Backbone as ProteinMPNN parsed JSONL, in Angstrom:
{"seq_chain_A": "XXXXXXXXXXXXXXXXXXXXXXXXXXXXXXXXXXXXXXXXXXXXXXXXXXXXXXXXXXXXXXXXXXXXXXXXXXXXXXXXXXXXXXXXXXXXXXXXXXXXXXXXXXXXXXXXXXXXXXXXXX", "coords_chain_A": {"N_chain_A": [[119.644, 127.286, 109.45], [116.59, 125.465, 110.009], [114.091, 123.574, 108.49], [110.822, 122.383, 108.993], [108.358, 120.061, 108.164], [105.13, 118.972, 108.476], [103.087, 116.048, 107.967], [100.34, 113.797, 107.165], [98.052, 114.226, 108.618], [94.432, 114.61, 109.17], [90.983, 113.558, 108.838], [89.521, 111.364, 111.125], [87.755, 108.604, 112.573], [86.49, 108.226, 115.934], [88.453, 106.082, 117.974], [90.014, 105.284, 115.923], [93.142, 105.333, 113.987], [96.08, 107.292, 113.263], [99.074, 108.298, 111.576], [101.429, 110.668, 112.057], [103.923, 112.499, 110.327], [107.095, 114.155, 110.39], [109.161, 115.921, 108.503], [112.481, 116.891, 108.325], [114.669, 119.456, 107.169], [117.512, 121.286, 105.85], [119.804, 122.754, 108.099], [120.315, 120.223, 109.517], [122.075, 118.911, 111.144], [122.251, 120.327, 113.445], [120.166, 119.633, 115.014], [118.886, 118.142, 117.936], [117.006, 117.416, 120.237], [113.553, 116.596, 119.685], [110.021, 117.14, 119.219], [106.463, 116.739, 119.637], [103.729, 118.901, 119.604], [100.457, 120.14, 120.438], [97.536, 122.08, 119.665], [94.41, 122.823, 120.626], [91.274, 124.276, 119.643], [90.715, 127.339, 121.189], [92.332, 126.722, 123.303], [95.529, 126.547, 125.037], [98.723, 125.92, 123.499], [100.129, 122.697, 123.864], [102.652, 120.457, 125.047], [102.928, 117.164, 123.888], [104.506, 114.922, 123.388], [107.965, 114.082, 123.598], [111.287, 113.555, 122.254], [114.605, 112.49, 122.581], [117.957, 112.877, 121.149], [119.041, 110.403, 121.429], [116.86, 108.866, 121.413], [115.377, 108.687, 123.772], [112.271, 108.915, 125.387], [109.345, 110.914, 126.171], [106.081, 111.32, 127.466], [102.974, 113.029, 127.767], [100.434, 112.55, 130.262], [97.877, 112.269, 129.146], [98.134, 111.048, 126.674], [99.629, 108.795, 126.99], [100.327, 105.388, 126.367], [98.69, 105.377, 124.18], [99.74, 106.96, 122.128], [102.745, 106.998, 120.169], [105.958, 108.189, 119.93], [108.612, 108.546, 117.625], [111.777, 108.435, 115.862], [113.621, 108.63, 112.826], [116.718, 108.933, 112.165], [118.294, 108.618, 109.917], [116.595, 109.193, 107.877], [115.905, 111.708, 108.492], [113.499, 112.256, 109.812], [110.69, 112.495, 111.947], [108.167, 110.768, 113.808], [104.713, 110.347, 114.772], [102.783, 108.04, 116.036], [99.45, 107.538, 116.376], [97.028, 106.03, 118.193], [93.805, 104.614, 119.071], [92.213, 106.951, 118.996], [90.603, 109.871, 120.31], [87.786, 112.098, 120.55], [88.62, 114.352, 121.875], [91.235, 114.587, 121.096], [91.32, 116.103, 118.896], [92.876, 118.662, 117.159], [95.319, 121.168, 116.153], [98.386, 119.934, 115.174], [101.768, 120.216, 115.93], [105.089, 119.982, 114.848], [108.287, 120.116, 116.354], [111.699, 121.154, 116.778], [115.009, 121.161, 118.233], [118.162, 122.58, 119.319], [119.058, 121.759, 121.795], [118.914, 118.761, 123.73], [116.806, 118.228, 125.45], [115.098, 120.378, 125.351], [112.413, 120.488, 124.946], [111.29, 119.881, 127.342], [111.276, 122.211, 128.775], [109.824, 123.825, 127.22], [111.061, 125.306, 125.141], [111.681, 125.36, 122.248], [113.639, 125.48, 119.228], [112.933, 125.433, 116.512], [110.046, 125.307, 114.424], [107.317, 123.581, 112.865], [104.643, 124.309, 110.507], [102.297, 123.21, 111.26], [99.616, 120.783, 111.391], [96.308, 119.659, 110.761], [94.379, 117.584, 112.811], [91.47, 115.836, 113.004], [89.115, 114.322, 114.973], [86.303, 112.618, 114.674], [82.956, 111.399, 114.448]], "CA_chain_A": [[118.202, 127.192, 109.646], [115.969, 124.155, 109.872], [112.694, 123.597, 108.072], [110.068, 121.217, 109.434], [107.085, 119.951, 107.448], [104.291, 117.888, 108.971], [102.162, 115.409, 107.041], [99.646, 112.647, 107.711], [96.844, 114.567, 109.362], [93.174, 114.438, 108.469], [89.792, 113.202, 109.593], [89.469, 109.957, 111.526], [86.688, 108.322, 113.524], [86.95, 107.84, 117.273], [88.976, 104.729, 118.025], [90.899, 105.05, 114.783], [94.574, 105.624, 114.088], [96.762, 108.113, 112.263], [100.498, 108.478, 111.819], [101.974, 111.936, 111.603], [105.352, 112.539, 110.02], [107.716, 115.481, 110.394], [110.394, 115.857, 107.723], [113.387, 118.002, 108.605], [115.657, 119.77, 106.144], [118.343, 122.43, 106.195], [120.935, 122.492, 108.982], [119.779, 119.173, 110.385], [123.086, 118.477, 112.107], [122.078, 121.095, 114.682], [118.993, 119.118, 115.727], [119.013, 117.056, 118.908], [115.678, 117.066, 120.721], [112.389, 116.861, 118.846], [108.797, 116.964, 119.996], [105.16, 117.045, 119.073], [102.835, 119.714, 120.396], [99.167, 120.327, 119.8], [96.74, 123.196, 120.162], [92.991, 122.737, 120.317], [90.607, 125.579, 119.544], [90.44, 127.962, 122.463], [93.229, 126.249, 124.358], [96.938, 126.828, 124.83], [99.509, 124.838, 122.918], [100.677, 121.812, 124.892], [103.551, 119.377, 124.68], [102.344, 115.845, 124.065], [105.561, 113.914, 123.401], [109.298, 114.542, 123.236], [112.251, 112.491, 122.019], [115.973, 113.0, 122.542], [118.767, 112.382, 120.044], [119.267, 108.97, 121.667], [115.52, 108.266, 121.383], [114.655, 108.642, 125.049], [110.981, 109.54, 125.114], [108.505, 111.431, 127.255], [104.707, 111.53, 127.051], [102.062, 113.55, 128.777], [99.556, 111.477, 130.72], [96.671, 112.124, 128.324], [98.391, 110.248, 125.468], [100.417, 107.601, 127.325], [99.692, 104.134, 126.019], [97.951, 105.504, 122.907], [100.618, 107.588, 121.128], [104.153, 106.613, 120.187], [106.853, 109.074, 119.194], [109.835, 107.885, 117.177], [112.523, 109.214, 114.868], [114.533, 107.913, 111.946], [117.726, 109.953, 111.882], [118.792, 108.428, 108.551], [115.617, 109.82, 106.979], [115.624, 113.06, 109.006], [112.053, 112.285, 109.984], [110.109, 112.091, 113.226], [106.822, 110.249, 113.632], [103.816, 110.214, 115.915], [101.734, 107.056, 115.799], [98.338, 107.844, 117.275], [96.02, 104.969, 118.206], [92.672, 104.816, 119.988], [91.986, 108.403, 119.015], [89.401, 110.352, 120.959], [87.369, 113.405, 120.025], [89.417, 115.395, 122.522], [92.547, 114.684, 120.438], [91.194, 117.037, 117.784], [93.742, 119.831, 117.365], [96.45, 121.36, 115.239], [99.566, 119.266, 115.697], [102.984, 120.891, 115.503], [106.4, 119.377, 115.019], [109.292, 121.075, 116.8], [113.049, 120.615, 116.939], [115.826, 122.082, 119.0], [119.57, 122.249, 119.482], [119.176, 121.044, 123.054], [118.293, 117.438, 123.709], [115.593, 118.191, 126.257], [114.473, 121.702, 125.366], [110.961, 120.35, 124.987], [110.897, 119.8, 128.742], [111.066, 123.567, 129.287], [109.03, 124.582, 126.26], [111.897, 126.287, 124.455], [112.164, 124.759, 121.018], [114.227, 126.445, 118.308], [112.321, 125.396, 115.178], [108.659, 124.841, 114.43], [106.588, 123.417, 111.626], [103.453, 125.158, 110.392], [101.176, 122.512, 111.877], [98.705, 120.004, 110.565], [95.076, 119.464, 111.493], [93.842, 116.254, 113.087], [90.088, 115.927, 113.458], [88.56, 113.036, 115.382], [84.863, 112.836, 114.694], [82.144, 110.387, 113.772]], "C_chain_A": [[117.702, 125.781, 109.396], [114.527, 124.359, 109.446], [112.046, 122.274, 108.475], [108.721, 121.206, 108.733], [106.329, 118.73, 107.957], [103.423, 117.327, 107.858], [101.446, 114.28, 107.765], [98.379, 112.959, 108.497], [95.58, 114.308, 108.563], [92.045, 114.108, 109.413], [89.789, 111.707, 109.887], [88.346, 109.787, 112.538], [87.27, 108.011, 114.893], [87.335, 106.366, 117.309], [89.942, 104.412, 116.901], [92.336, 105.447, 115.046], [95.031, 106.547, 112.969], [98.242, 108.103, 112.595], [100.933, 109.798, 111.209], [103.467, 111.784, 111.335], [105.83, 113.979, 110.055], [109.062, 115.346, 109.69], [111.227, 117.103, 107.978], [114.361, 118.201, 107.454], [116.427, 121.02, 106.565], [119.511, 122.002, 107.051], [120.557, 121.426, 110.014], [120.794, 118.677, 111.403], [122.975, 119.207, 113.438], [120.947, 120.556, 115.544], [119.384, 118.02, 116.709], [117.625, 116.63, 119.385], [114.589, 117.424, 119.719], [111.138, 116.571, 119.662], [107.573, 117.228, 119.148], [104.362, 117.853, 120.092], [101.472, 119.723, 119.707], [98.449, 121.514, 120.444], [95.308, 123.03, 119.682], [92.39, 124.142, 120.309], [90.288, 126.115, 120.933], [91.338, 127.538, 123.6], [94.67, 126.625, 124.033], [97.628, 125.626, 124.183], [100.139, 124.014, 124.046], [101.626, 120.788, 124.284], [102.822, 118.059, 124.863], [103.401, 114.748, 124.093], [106.883, 114.524, 122.957], [110.233, 113.364, 123.063], [113.636, 113.108, 121.905], [116.722, 112.428, 121.345], [119.071, 110.889, 120.19], [117.958, 108.204, 121.799], [114.923, 107.984, 122.755], [113.379, 109.447, 124.857], [110.271, 109.989, 126.38], [107.112, 111.647, 126.679], [103.927, 112.22, 128.165], [101.033, 112.456, 129.091], [98.382, 111.227, 129.771], [96.89, 111.264, 127.08], [99.192, 108.979, 125.754], [99.643, 106.335, 127.008], [98.915, 104.173, 124.718], [98.833, 106.056, 121.791], [102.044, 107.09, 121.289], [104.962, 107.576, 119.325], [108.113, 108.305, 118.815], [110.545, 108.785, 116.168], [113.434, 108.29, 114.081], [115.57, 108.934, 111.499], [118.28, 109.833, 110.462], [117.88, 109.111, 107.534], [115.28, 111.249, 107.407], [114.135, 113.263, 109.249], [111.67, 111.816, 111.38], [108.667, 111.675, 112.979], [106.029, 110.35, 114.93], [102.72, 109.252, 115.5], [100.654, 107.275, 116.827], [97.272, 106.766, 117.118], [94.918, 105.311, 119.196], [92.332, 106.293, 120.126], [90.628, 108.746, 119.607], [89.033, 111.723, 120.379], [88.201, 114.538, 120.631], [90.847, 115.489, 121.99], [92.501, 115.633, 119.246], [91.971, 118.318, 118.071], [94.64, 120.027, 116.156], [97.661, 120.736, 115.912], [100.812, 119.888, 115.07], [104.214, 120.045, 115.817], [107.383, 120.462, 115.45], [110.639, 120.384, 116.972], [113.924, 121.645, 117.636], [117.277, 121.628, 119.051], [119.798, 121.467, 120.773], [118.403, 119.737, 123.026], [116.957, 117.399, 124.429], [114.941, 119.561, 126.375], [112.962, 121.61, 125.431], [110.469, 120.274, 126.441], [110.664, 121.185, 129.351], [110.4, 124.458, 128.254], [109.801, 125.594, 125.462], [112.515, 125.691, 123.203], [112.635, 125.829, 120.035], [113.489, 126.541, 116.973], [110.929, 124.773, 115.264], [108.149, 124.618, 113.012], [105.348, 124.294, 111.632], [102.217, 124.51, 110.994], [100.317, 121.771, 110.876], [97.486, 119.658, 111.404], [94.726, 117.986, 111.609], [92.443, 116.439, 113.656], [89.568, 114.526, 113.748], [87.062, 113.219, 115.576], [84.158, 111.702, 113.976], [81.212, 111.042, 112.762]], "O_chain_A": [[118.318, 125.006, 108.664], [113.828, 125.218, 109.981], [112.629, 121.2, 108.322], [108.021, 122.218, 108.706], [106.819, 117.604, 107.881], [103.066, 118.038, 106.919], [101.872, 113.849, 108.836], [97.71, 112.05, 108.987], [95.637, 113.845, 107.423], [92.127, 114.34, 110.619], [90.027, 110.889, 108.999], [88.023, 110.718, 113.275], [88.418, 107.58, 114.999], [86.642, 105.514, 116.753], [90.613, 103.381, 116.926], [92.707, 105.839, 116.153], [94.452, 106.579, 111.884], [98.627, 107.923, 113.751], [100.818, 110.014, 110.003], [104.172, 111.044, 112.022], [105.068, 114.907, 109.784], [109.989, 114.731, 110.217], [110.739, 118.227, 107.861], [114.82, 117.237, 106.841], [116.047, 121.716, 107.506], [120.151, 120.99, 106.763], [120.489, 121.694, 111.213], [120.419, 118.086, 112.416], [123.534, 118.766, 114.442], [120.787, 120.981, 116.689], [120.115, 117.091, 116.365], [117.126, 115.584, 118.971], [114.686, 118.42, 119.002], [111.183, 115.854, 120.662], [107.641, 117.854, 118.09], [104.328, 117.529, 121.279], [101.354, 119.359, 118.537], [98.713, 121.892, 121.585], [95.029, 123.089, 118.484], [92.941, 125.071, 120.9], [89.669, 125.431, 121.749], [91.133, 127.948, 124.742], [94.99, 126.977, 122.897], [97.181, 124.485, 124.304], [100.614, 124.558, 125.042], [101.43, 120.318, 123.164], [102.164, 117.852, 125.883], [103.207, 113.734, 124.763], [106.924, 115.368, 122.061], [110.017, 112.299, 123.643], [113.826, 114.116, 121.224], [116.188, 111.595, 120.612], [119.325, 110.199, 119.203], [117.936, 107.053, 122.234], [114.05, 107.125, 122.883], [113.391, 110.517, 124.249], [110.548, 109.523, 127.485], [106.968, 112.1, 125.544], [104.193, 112.016, 129.35], [100.799, 111.556, 128.284], [97.945, 110.087, 129.616], [95.919, 110.794, 126.488], [99.411, 108.172, 124.85], [98.462, 106.215, 127.332], [98.52, 103.129, 124.198], [98.688, 105.661, 120.635], [102.495, 106.797, 122.397], [104.681, 107.753, 118.14], [108.619, 107.505, 119.602], [109.981, 109.767, 115.686], [113.948, 107.301, 114.603], [115.334, 109.707, 110.57], [118.689, 110.831, 109.869], [118.326, 109.549, 106.474], [114.471, 111.92, 106.767], [113.581, 114.315, 108.93], [112.246, 110.871, 111.919], [108.021, 112.167, 112.054], [106.589, 110.429, 116.023], [101.838, 109.597, 114.715], [100.914, 107.205, 118.028], [96.688, 106.607, 116.046], [95.079, 106.185, 120.048], [92.183, 106.812, 121.232], [89.647, 108.022, 119.434], [89.871, 112.409, 119.794], [88.453, 115.553, 119.981], [91.595, 116.381, 122.393], [93.536, 115.932, 118.651], [91.756, 118.975, 119.09], [94.714, 119.181, 115.265], [97.924, 120.985, 117.088], [100.899, 120.061, 113.855], [104.349, 119.479, 116.901], [107.318, 121.593, 114.968], [110.711, 119.192, 117.271], [113.627, 122.84, 117.634], [117.583, 120.452, 118.854], [120.664, 120.593, 120.816], [117.364, 119.629, 122.375], [116.073, 116.626, 124.062], [114.305, 119.868, 127.384], [112.297, 122.53, 125.907], [109.309, 120.589, 126.707], [109.935, 121.314, 130.334], [110.401, 125.683, 128.38], [109.262, 126.649, 125.127], [113.733, 125.538, 123.114], [112.103, 126.939, 120.009], [113.427, 127.615, 116.374], [110.672, 123.86, 116.048], [108.492, 125.352, 112.086], [105.037, 124.942, 112.631], [101.206, 125.176, 111.215], [100.293, 122.085, 109.685], [97.598, 119.396, 112.602], [94.771, 117.24, 110.63], [92.258, 117.116, 114.667], [89.579, 113.654, 112.879], [86.614, 113.883, 116.511], [84.683, 111.121, 113.026], [80.446, 110.352, 112.091]]}, "name": "protein", "num_of_chains": 1, "seq": "XXXXXXXXXXXXXXXXXXXXXXXXXXXXXXXXXXXXXXXXXXXXXXXXXXXXXXXXXXXXXXXXXXXXXXXXXXXXXXXXXXXXXXXXXXXXXXXXXXXXXXXXXXXXXXXXXXXXXXXXXX"}
């Protein structure tokens, strides 16, 4: 089993920045692909960024150029640097990991964190 714990969320003003972290523990050797998802109130959960074991990345158009996904395998941690935040970025953000390198591309992740709230508001 793998446990994922998100941190770094909170309240930020529009135009501000936050960095989310996702710490993995347990059977971490089984992890290859990782990703960040988010779910706004009244909306479906959506993939926003994915990263493979070799750090190849993918972003959805709404966050390209503003968000950066990265991972530090030595620390068993994934990050999401979020810049130029907009009110529409307000959501619960979820960390996910999977045995497959690109499972995030088909929405089939094996492990999920409990989520962390990001609120963008003035």
